[in-house]
PDB file of C-alpha atoms and ligand atoms in Angstrom:
ATOM      1  CA  MET B  24      -0.769  15.186   9.157  1.00  0.00           C
ATOM      2  CA  ILE B  25       1.070  15.067   5.854  1.00  0.00           C
ATOM      3  CA  ALA B  26       2.350  11.461   6.036  1.00  0.00           C
ATOM      4  CA  ASN B  27      -1.024   9.980   5.121  1.00  0.00           C
ATOM      5  CA  ARG B  28      -1.086  12.125   1.983  1.00  0.00           C
ATOM      6  CA  LEU B  29       2.292  10.873   0.740  1.00  0.00           C
ATOM      7  CA  ILE B  30       2.433   7.940  -1.633  1.00  0.00           C
ATOM      8  CA  ALA B  31       5.880   6.395  -2.026  1.00  0.00           C
ATOM      9  CA  HIS B  32       6.459   6.530  -5.771  1.00  0.00           C
ATOM     10  CA  ARG B  33       7.820   3.167  -6.940  1.00  0.00           C
ATOM     11  CA  GLY B  34       8.597   2.769  -3.222  1.00  0.00           C
ATOM     12  CA  CYS B  35      10.739   5.875  -2.550  1.00  0.00           C
ATOM     13  CA  ALA B  36      12.704   5.798  -5.809  1.00  0.00           C
ATOM     14  CA  GLN B  37      15.238   8.400  -4.598  1.00  0.00           C
ATOM     15  CA  LEU B  38      16.090   6.376  -1.501  1.00  0.00           C
ATOM     16  CA  ALA B  39      16.132   2.752  -2.684  1.00  0.00           C
ATOM     17  CA  PRO B  40      16.045   0.852  -5.985  1.00  0.00           C
ATOM     18  CA  GLU B  41      12.606   1.480  -7.443  1.00  0.00           C
ATOM     19  CA  ASN B  42       9.865  -1.141  -7.419  1.00  0.00           C
ATOM     20  CA  THR B  43      11.850  -3.642  -5.330  1.00  0.00           C
ATOM     21  CA  LEU B  44      10.967  -5.382  -2.095  1.00  0.00           C
ATOM     22  CA  GLY B  45      13.941  -3.581  -0.518  1.00  0.00           C
ATOM     23  CA  ALA B  46      12.351  -0.261  -1.424  1.00  0.00           C
ATOM     24  CA  MET B  47       9.110  -1.354   0.205  1.00  0.00           C
ATOM     25  CA  ARG B  48      10.966  -2.300   3.402  1.00  0.00           C
ATOM     26  CA  LEU B  49      12.610   1.108   3.477  1.00  0.00           C
ATOM     27  CA  THR B  50       9.261   2.791   2.858  1.00  0.00           C
ATOM     28  CA  GLN B  51       7.848   0.972   5.847  1.00  0.00           C
ATOM     29  CA  ARG B  52      10.790   2.006   8.041  1.00  0.00           C
ATOM     30  CA  LEU B  53      10.096   5.617   7.101  1.00  0.00           C
ATOM     31  CA  GLY B  54       6.539   5.258   8.390  1.00  0.00           C
ATOM     32  CA  ILE B  55       4.927   5.601   4.967  1.00  0.00           C
ATOM     33  CA  ASP B  56       2.188   3.069   4.415  1.00  0.00           C
ATOM     34  CA  TRP B  57       1.005   3.826   0.897  1.00  0.00           C
ATOM     35  CA  VAL B  58       2.966   2.881  -2.210  1.00  0.00           C
ATOM     36  CA  GLU B  59       2.648   3.199  -5.951  1.00  0.00           C
ATOM     37  CA  ILE B  60       4.186   0.418  -8.048  1.00  0.00           C
ATOM     38  CA  ASP B  61       4.260  -0.374 -11.765  1.00  0.00           C
ATOM     39  CA  ALA B  62       2.890  -3.644 -13.145  1.00  0.00           C
ATOM     40  CA  ASN B  63       4.425  -4.747 -16.424  1.00  0.00           C
ATOM     41  CA  LEU B  64       4.338  -7.830 -18.633  1.00  0.00           C
ATOM     42  CA  VAL B  65       7.044 -10.374 -19.451  1.00  0.00           C
ATOM     43  CA  GLY B  66       7.018 -12.457 -22.642  1.00  0.00           C
ATOM     44  CA  ASP B  67       5.779 -15.620 -20.936  1.00  0.00           C
ATOM     45  CA  GLY B  68       2.758 -13.800 -19.488  1.00  0.00           C
ATOM     46  CA  THR B  69       4.163 -13.205 -16.010  1.00  0.00           C
ATOM     47  CA  VAL B  70       3.258  -9.849 -14.509  1.00  0.00           C
ATOM     48  CA  VAL B  71       6.230  -8.234 -12.780  1.00  0.00           C
ATOM     49  CA  ILE B  72       6.846  -4.989 -10.924  1.00  0.00           C
ATOM     50  CA  PHE B  73       9.094  -2.987 -13.221  1.00  0.00           C
ATOM     51  CA  HIS B  74       8.654   0.422 -14.786  1.00  0.00           C
ATOM     52  CA  ASP B  75      10.435   0.197 -18.129  1.00  0.00           C
ATOM     53  CA  ASP B  76       9.893  -2.021 -21.157  1.00  0.00           C
ATOM     54  CA  GLU B  77      13.590  -2.912 -21.207  1.00  0.00           C
ATOM     55  CA  LEU B  78      16.244  -3.668 -18.615  1.00  0.00           C
ATOM     56  CA  SER B  79      19.172  -1.357 -19.250  1.00  0.00           C
ATOM     57  CA  ARG B  80      18.323   1.674 -17.080  1.00  0.00           C
ATOM     58  CA  LEU B  81      18.047  -0.425 -13.934  1.00  0.00           C
ATOM     59  CA  SER B  82      20.501  -3.302 -14.434  1.00  0.00           C
ATOM     60  CA  LYS B  83      23.668  -4.305 -16.244  1.00  0.00           C
ATOM     61  CA  ASP B  84      21.579  -6.614 -18.404  1.00  0.00           C
ATOM     62  CA  GLN B  85      19.821  -5.693 -21.601  1.00  0.00           C
ATOM     63  CA  GLY B  86      16.697  -6.902 -23.313  1.00  0.00           C
ATOM     64  CA  ARG B  87      13.051  -6.139 -23.697  1.00  0.00           C
ATOM     65  CA  LEU B  88      10.731  -7.646 -21.139  1.00  0.00           C
ATOM     66  CA  MET B  89       8.475  -9.032 -23.859  1.00  0.00           C
ATOM     67  CA  SER B  90      11.369 -10.949 -25.449  1.00  0.00           C
ATOM     68  CA  LEU B  91      12.275 -12.588 -22.104  1.00  0.00           C
ATOM     69  CA  THR B  92      10.692 -15.137 -19.805  1.00  0.00           C
ATOM     70  CA  TYR B  93      10.483 -14.779 -16.047  1.00  0.00           C
ATOM     71  CA  ALA B  94      13.186 -17.450 -15.778  1.00  0.00           C
ATOM     72  CA  ASP B  95      15.473 -15.138 -17.779  1.00  0.00           C
ATOM     73  CA  LEU B  96      14.766 -12.326 -15.342  1.00  0.00           C
ATOM     74  CA  ALA B  97      15.204 -14.279 -12.141  1.00  0.00           C
ATOM     75  CA  HIS B  98      18.952 -13.540 -11.935  1.00  0.00           C
ATOM     76  CA  VAL B  99      18.795  -9.885 -12.992  1.00  0.00           C
ATOM     77  CA  ASP B 100      20.247  -7.565 -10.353  1.00  0.00           C
ATOM     78  CA  VAL B 101      18.102  -4.442 -10.132  1.00  0.00           C
ATOM     79  CA  GLY B 102      19.656  -3.152  -6.910  1.00  0.00           C
ATOM     80  CA  SER B 103      23.349  -2.552  -7.621  1.00  0.00           C
ATOM     81  CA  HIS B 104      22.657   0.351  -9.965  1.00  0.00           C
ATOM     82  CA  PHE B 105      21.395   2.097  -6.838  1.00  0.00           C
ATOM     83  CA  SER B 106      23.990   0.888  -4.333  1.00  0.00           C
ATOM     84  CA  ALA B 107      25.939  -2.251  -3.429  1.00  0.00           C
ATOM     85  CA  GLU B 108      23.830  -2.786  -0.303  1.00  0.00           C
ATOM     86  CA  TYR B 109      20.903  -3.611  -2.582  1.00  0.00           C
ATOM     87  CA  SER B 110      22.724  -6.084  -4.841  1.00  0.00           C
ATOM     88  CA  ALA B 111      20.372  -8.919  -3.844  1.00  0.00           C
ATOM     89  CA  GLU B 112      17.302  -7.152  -5.224  1.00  0.00           C
ATOM     90  CA  ARG B 113      15.543  -8.920  -8.081  1.00  0.00           C
ATOM     91  CA  ILE B 114      12.492  -8.004 -10.138  1.00  0.00           C
ATOM     92  CA  PRO B 115       9.471  -9.025  -8.047  1.00  0.00           C
ATOM     93  CA  THR B 116       6.483 -10.717  -9.576  1.00  0.00           C
ATOM     94  CA  LEU B 117       3.123  -9.061  -8.973  1.00  0.00           C
ATOM     95  CA  ASP B 118       2.154 -12.060  -6.836  1.00  0.00           C
ATOM     96  CA  GLU B 119       5.224 -11.702  -4.607  1.00  0.00           C
ATOM     97  CA  MET B 120       4.727  -7.987  -4.234  1.00  0.00           C
ATOM     98  CA  LEU B 121       1.043  -8.293  -3.373  1.00  0.00           C
ATOM     99  CA  VAL B 122       1.790 -10.865  -0.686  1.00  0.00           C
ATOM    100  CA  PHE B 123       4.490  -8.648   0.831  1.00  0.00           C
ATOM    101  CA  LEU B 124       2.429  -5.455   0.751  1.00  0.00           C
ATOM    102  CA  SER B 125      -0.737  -7.038   2.086  1.00  0.00           C
ATOM    103  CA  GLN B 126       1.150  -8.763   4.907  1.00  0.00           C
ATOM    104  CA  HIS B 127       2.707  -5.436   5.906  1.00  0.00           C
ATOM    105  CA  GLN B 128      -0.564  -3.456   5.843  1.00  0.00           C
ATOM    106  CA  PHE B 129       0.333  -1.144   2.984  1.00  0.00           C
ATOM    107  CA  GLY B 130      -2.130   0.859   0.956  1.00  0.00           C
ATOM    108  CA  LEU B 131      -1.592   0.126  -2.715  1.00  0.00           C
ATOM    109  CA  ASN B 132      -1.794   2.049  -5.936  1.00  0.00           C
ATOM    110  CA  LEU B 133      -1.092  -0.509  -8.631  1.00  0.00           C
ATOM    111  CA  GLU B 134      -0.323   1.287 -11.871  1.00  0.00           C
ATOM    112  CA  ILE B 135      -0.707  -1.052 -14.836  1.00  0.00           C
ATOM    113  CA  LYS B 136       1.653  -0.221 -17.684  1.00  0.00           C
ATOM    114  CA  ARG B 137       0.858  -0.753 -21.332  1.00  0.00           C
ATOM    115  CA  TYR B 138       3.710  -0.895 -23.788  1.00  0.00           C
ATOM    116  CA  GLU B 139       3.072  -1.305 -27.494  1.00  0.00           C
ATOM    117  CA  HIS B 140       4.314  -4.908 -27.607  1.00  0.00           C
ATOM    118  CA  PHE B 141       1.320  -6.286 -25.741  1.00  0.00           C
ATOM    119  CA  SER B 142      -2.431  -5.843 -25.627  1.00  0.00           C
ATOM    120  CA  ALA B 143      -4.556  -4.608 -22.773  1.00  0.00           C
ATOM    121  CA  GLU B 144      -6.054  -8.107 -22.390  1.00  0.00           C
ATOM    122  CA  GLN B 145      -2.612  -9.696 -22.084  1.00  0.00           C
ATOM    123  CA  ILE B 146      -1.760  -7.757 -18.937  1.00  0.00           C
ATOM    124  CA  VAL B 147      -5.244  -7.411 -17.480  1.00  0.00           C
ATOM    125  CA  GLU B 148      -6.078 -11.114 -17.243  1.00  0.00           C
ATOM    126  CA  PRO B 149      -3.048 -12.198 -15.167  1.00  0.00           C
ATOM    127  CA  SER B 150      -3.228  -8.996 -13.108  1.00  0.00           C
ATOM    128  CA  ILE B 151      -6.836  -9.766 -12.176  1.00  0.00           C
ATOM    129  CA  ARG B 152      -5.879 -13.334 -11.259  1.00  0.00           C
ATOM    130  CA  ALA B 153      -3.139 -12.056  -8.959  1.00  0.00           C
ATOM    131  CA  LEU B 154      -5.270  -9.378  -7.312  1.00  0.00           C
ATOM    132  CA  GLU B 155      -8.283 -11.626  -6.825  1.00  0.00           C
ATOM    133  CA  GLN B 156      -6.369 -13.440  -4.086  1.00  0.00           C
ATOM    134  CA  ASN B 157      -5.826 -10.477  -1.832  1.00  0.00           C
ATOM    135  CA  TRP B 158      -7.366  -7.222  -3.011  1.00  0.00           C
ATOM    136  CA  GLN B 159      -9.589  -7.075   0.058  1.00  0.00           C
ATOM    137  CA  ALA B 160      -6.524  -7.198   2.312  1.00  0.00           C
ATOM    138  CA  PHE B 161      -5.636  -3.641   1.327  1.00  0.00           C
ATOM    139  CA  ASP B 162      -7.117  -0.834   3.405  1.00  0.00           C
ATOM    140  CA  ARG B 163      -6.520   1.509   0.515  1.00  0.00           C
ATOM    141  CA  LEU B 164      -6.416   0.242  -3.050  1.00  0.00           C
ATOM    142  CA  ILE B 165      -6.458   2.032  -6.383  1.00  0.00           C
ATOM    143  CA  ILE B 166      -5.743   0.414  -9.723  1.00  0.00           C
ATOM    144  CA  SER B 167      -4.592   3.047 -12.177  1.00  0.00           C
ATOM    145  CA  SER B 168      -3.363   3.256 -15.737  1.00  0.00           C
ATOM    146  CA  PHE B 169      -2.658   5.762 -18.470  1.00  0.00           C
ATOM    147  CA  ASP B 170      -4.401   3.238 -20.714  1.00  0.00           C
ATOM    148  CA  THR B 171      -8.187   3.667 -20.566  1.00  0.00           C
ATOM    149  CA  GLU B 172      -8.740   0.339 -22.331  1.00  0.00           C
ATOM    150  CA  ILE B 173      -7.005  -1.456 -19.456  1.00  0.00           C
ATOM    151  CA  LEU B 174      -9.281   0.261 -16.959  1.00  0.00           C
ATOM    152  CA  GLN B 175     -12.377  -0.531 -19.047  1.00  0.00           C
ATOM    153  CA  LEU B 176     -11.492  -4.218 -19.094  1.00  0.00           C
ATOM    154  CA  ILE B 177     -11.014  -4.269 -15.327  1.00  0.00           C
ATOM    155  CA  GLN B 178     -14.274  -2.407 -14.805  1.00  0.00           C
ATOM    156  CA  GLN B 179     -16.134  -4.991 -16.899  1.00  0.00           C
ATOM    157  CA  ARG B 180     -14.643  -7.913 -15.006  1.00  0.00           C
ATOM    158  CA  LYS B 181     -14.421  -6.404 -11.523  1.00  0.00           C
ATOM    159  CA  PRO B 182     -16.828  -3.479 -11.194  1.00  0.00           C
ATOM    160  CA  GLU B 183     -16.219  -3.285  -7.445  1.00  0.00           C
ATOM    161  CA  TRP B 184     -12.484  -2.550  -7.813  1.00  0.00           C
ATOM    162  CA  PRO B 185     -11.515   1.127  -7.374  1.00  0.00           C
ATOM    163  CA  LEU B 186     -10.028   2.650 -10.524  1.00  0.00           C
ATOM    164  CA  GLY B 187      -7.935   5.757 -11.109  1.00  0.00           C
ATOM    165  CA  GLN B 188      -7.409   7.292 -14.544  1.00  0.00           C
ATOM    166  CA  LEU B 189      -3.903   8.608 -15.148  1.00  0.00           C
ATOM    167  CA  TRP B 190      -3.109  11.413 -17.535  1.00  0.00           C
ATOM    168  CA  GLU B 191      -0.172  13.714 -17.985  1.00  0.00           C
ATOM    169  CA  ALA B 192      -2.459  16.679 -18.636  1.00  0.00           C
ATOM    170  CA  LEU B 193      -6.194  16.669 -18.046  1.00  0.00           C
ATOM    171  CA  PRO B 194      -8.000  16.224 -21.393  1.00  0.00           C
ATOM    172  CA  ASP B 195     -11.160  18.178 -22.235  1.00  0.00           C
ATOM    173  CA  ASN B 196     -13.302  15.036 -22.101  1.00  0.00           C
ATOM    174  CA  TRP B 197     -11.908  13.896 -18.742  1.00  0.00           C
ATOM    175  CA  GLN B 198     -15.241  13.826 -16.962  1.00  0.00           C
ATOM    176  CA  SER B 199     -17.006  11.576 -19.470  1.00  0.00           C
ATOM    177  CA  ILE B 200     -14.092   9.116 -19.373  1.00  0.00           C
ATOM    178  CA  ALA B 201     -13.981   9.117 -15.579  1.00  0.00           C
ATOM    179  CA  GLU B 202     -17.755   8.664 -15.356  1.00  0.00           C
ATOM    180  CA  SER B 203     -17.829   5.840 -17.873  1.00  0.00           C
ATOM    181  CA  LEU B 204     -15.155   4.023 -15.871  1.00  0.00           C
ATOM    182  CA  GLY B 205     -16.809   4.673 -12.526  1.00  0.00           C
ATOM    183  CA  ALA B 206     -13.376   5.940 -11.497  1.00  0.00           C
ATOM    184  CA  VAL B 207     -12.722   6.995  -7.919  1.00  0.00           C
ATOM    185  CA  SER B 208      -9.700   9.150  -8.658  1.00  0.00           C
ATOM    186  CA  ILE B 209      -7.823  11.212 -11.214  1.00  0.00           C
ATOM    187  CA  HIS B 210      -4.015  11.096 -11.326  1.00  0.00           C
ATOM    188  CA  LEU B 211      -2.093  13.850 -13.105  1.00  0.00           C
ATOM    189  CA  ASP B 212       1.334  15.335 -13.693  1.00  0.00           C
ATOM    190  CA  TYR B 213       1.378  18.109 -11.107  1.00  0.00           C
ATOM    191  CA  SER B 214       3.328  20.483 -13.328  1.00  0.00           C
ATOM    192  CA  GLN B 215       0.401  20.620 -15.755  1.00  0.00           C
ATOM    193  CA  LEU B 216      -2.404  20.959 -13.219  1.00  0.00           C
ATOM    194  CA  THR B 217      -4.233  24.274 -12.950  1.00  0.00           C
ATOM    195  CA  THR B 218      -6.209  25.588  -9.996  1.00  0.00           C
ATOM    196  CA  ASP B 219      -9.423  25.522 -12.033  1.00  0.00           C
ATOM    197  CA  GLN B 220      -8.861  21.913 -13.038  1.00  0.00           C
ATOM    198  CA  ALA B 221      -8.224  20.881  -9.441  1.00  0.00           C
ATOM    199  CA  ARG B 222     -11.409  22.626  -8.353  1.00  0.00           C
ATOM    200  CA  ALA B 223     -13.467  20.980 -11.103  1.00  0.00           C
ATOM    201  CA  ILE B 224     -12.127  17.513 -10.272  1.00  0.00           C
ATOM    202  CA  LYS B 225     -12.879  17.919  -6.593  1.00  0.00           C
ATOM    203  CA  GLN B 226     -16.322  19.403  -7.237  1.00  0.00           C
ATOM    204  CA  ALA B 227     -17.128  16.411  -9.419  1.00  0.00           C
ATOM    205  CA  GLY B 228     -16.354  14.177  -6.441  1.00  0.00           C
ATOM    206  CA  TYR B 229     -13.074  12.540  -7.456  1.00  0.00           C
ATOM    207  CA  ASP B 230      -9.954  12.083  -5.386  1.00  0.00           C
ATOM    208  CA  LEU B 231      -7.016  13.865  -6.975  1.00  0.00           C
ATOM    209  CA  TYR B 232      -3.459  12.535  -6.871  1.00  0.00           C
ATOM    210  CA  VAL B 233      -0.444  14.052  -8.609  1.00  0.00           C
ATOM    211  CA  TYR B 234       3.003  12.823  -9.604  1.00  0.00           C
ATOM    212  CA  THR B 235       5.951  13.163  -9.047  1.00  0.00           C
ATOM    213  CA  VAL B 236       6.391  15.769  -6.344  1.00  0.00           C
ATOM    214  CA  ASN B 237       9.816  16.078  -4.719  1.00  0.00           C
ATOM    215  CA  ASP B 238       9.547  19.744  -3.741  1.00  0.00           C
ATOM    216  CA  PRO B 239       7.952  20.733  -0.401  1.00  0.00           C
ATOM    217  CA  ASN B 240       6.886  24.170  -1.683  1.00  0.00           C
ATOM    218  CA  ALA B 241       5.121  22.623  -4.645  1.00  0.00           C
ATOM    219  CA  ALA B 242       3.434  20.144  -2.297  1.00  0.00           C
ATOM    220  CA  LYS B 243       2.139  22.956  -0.092  1.00  0.00           C
ATOM    221  CA  CYS B 244       0.583  24.723  -3.107  1.00  0.00           C
ATOM    222  CA  LEU B 245      -0.919  21.480  -4.380  1.00  0.00           C
ATOM    223  CA  PHE B 246      -2.556  20.665  -1.057  1.00  0.00           C
ATOM    224  CA  GLU B 247      -3.948  24.199  -0.961  1.00  0.00           C
ATOM    225  CA  MET B 248      -5.411  23.564  -4.422  1.00  0.00           C
ATOM    226  CA  GLY B 249      -7.265  20.564  -3.045  1.00  0.00           C
ATOM    227  CA  VAL B 250      -4.963  17.716  -4.080  1.00  0.00           C
ATOM    228  CA  ASP B 251      -5.588  14.672  -1.893  1.00  0.00           C
ATOM    229  CA  GLY B 252      -2.188  13.022  -2.159  1.00  0.00           C
ATOM    230  CA  ILE B 253       1.157  13.265  -3.895  1.00  0.00           C
ATOM    231  CA  PHE B 254       3.400  10.610  -5.340  1.00  0.00           C
ATOM    232  CA  THR B 255       6.914  11.323  -4.133  1.00  0.00           C
ATOM    233  CA  ASP B 256      10.289   9.655  -4.572  1.00  0.00           C
ATOM    234  CA  ASN B 257      11.424  10.942  -1.193  1.00  0.00           C
ATOM    235  CA  PRO B 258       8.981  11.289   1.708  1.00  0.00           C
ATOM    236  CA  THR B 259      11.756  12.572   4.027  1.00  0.00           C
ATOM    237  CA  LEU B 260      11.637  15.900   2.176  1.00  0.00           C
ATOM    238  CA  PHE B 261       8.276  16.561   3.772  1.00  0.00           C
ATOM    239  CA  ASP B 262       9.143  16.057   7.467  1.00  0.00           C
TER     240      ASP B 262
HETATM  241  O1  LIG U 310       1.289   6.644 -11.068  1.00  0.00           O
HETATM  242  C1  LIG U 310       1.948   7.868 -11.106  1.00  0.00           C
HETATM  243  C2  LIG U 310       3.236   7.803 -11.881  1.00  0.00           C
HETATM  244  O2  LIG U 310       3.962   6.694 -11.468  1.00  0.00           O
HETATM  245  C3  LIG U 310       3.027   7.743 -13.363  1.00  0.00           C
HETATM  246  O3  LIG U 310       4.205   7.840 -14.101  1.00  0.00           O
HETATM  247  O4  LIG U 310       6.102   6.975 -15.390  1.00  0.00           O
HETATM  248  O5  LIG U 310       6.348   7.326 -12.949  1.00  0.00           O
HETATM  249  O6  LIG U 310       4.970   5.448 -13.819  1.00  0.00           O
HETATM  250  P1  LIG U 310       5.451   6.847 -14.047  1.00  0.00           P
HETATM  251 MG1  LIG U 311       4.074   4.615 -12.024  1.00  0.00          MG
END
């Protein structure tokens, strides 16, 4: 069954406006119950679900998240760039998104972003506060980041939380980093993954997830290599 190995990337980013509640509803209608979303920081310390460090790609508004407050963002339309039917979509807070996803029995991969305008501590502390409420409600949960410092801070505070280290390409010292974090999974750009790397990761006992796969032939090869799951913008490609 392939559906349980598909992770809706930003909530099916090809089919609905990424990282919105509307995208999560669509994901659920498609029968996909595992999503990846991006946690990001606003200037007043609110953690929101939004990929970029500024607004312009996904709205008509402009501005850097760190120079805005959540009140500034509350009106920002992040659906119309995708289609008029999504014009009511706003940037969700992490709290709102966690409530929605846990109530609808999703598995969650929360990717925590780190842009240069804020420190690891600044995003980790409010993210932990939000997740503390409901992390046990998720059947499947992985907290991932490209930023190892973010994962180290979470490990220190919450050693029982499952962590995934993200890289574009697997570095030579991957195993010592993964071991020191007590990571459960490795997340990589699939276009840079080799068969030997996949074998080594699996032999070392880690789950292996790759992004962003929108090609069924590539997915078939990746599963044959031992990949456990793929992040995709469009799960309907894999019917
Ligand atoms: O978590 C996998 C993937 O989402 C990482 O890259 O830029 O799409 O957040 P990005
Ligand atoms: Mg992501």
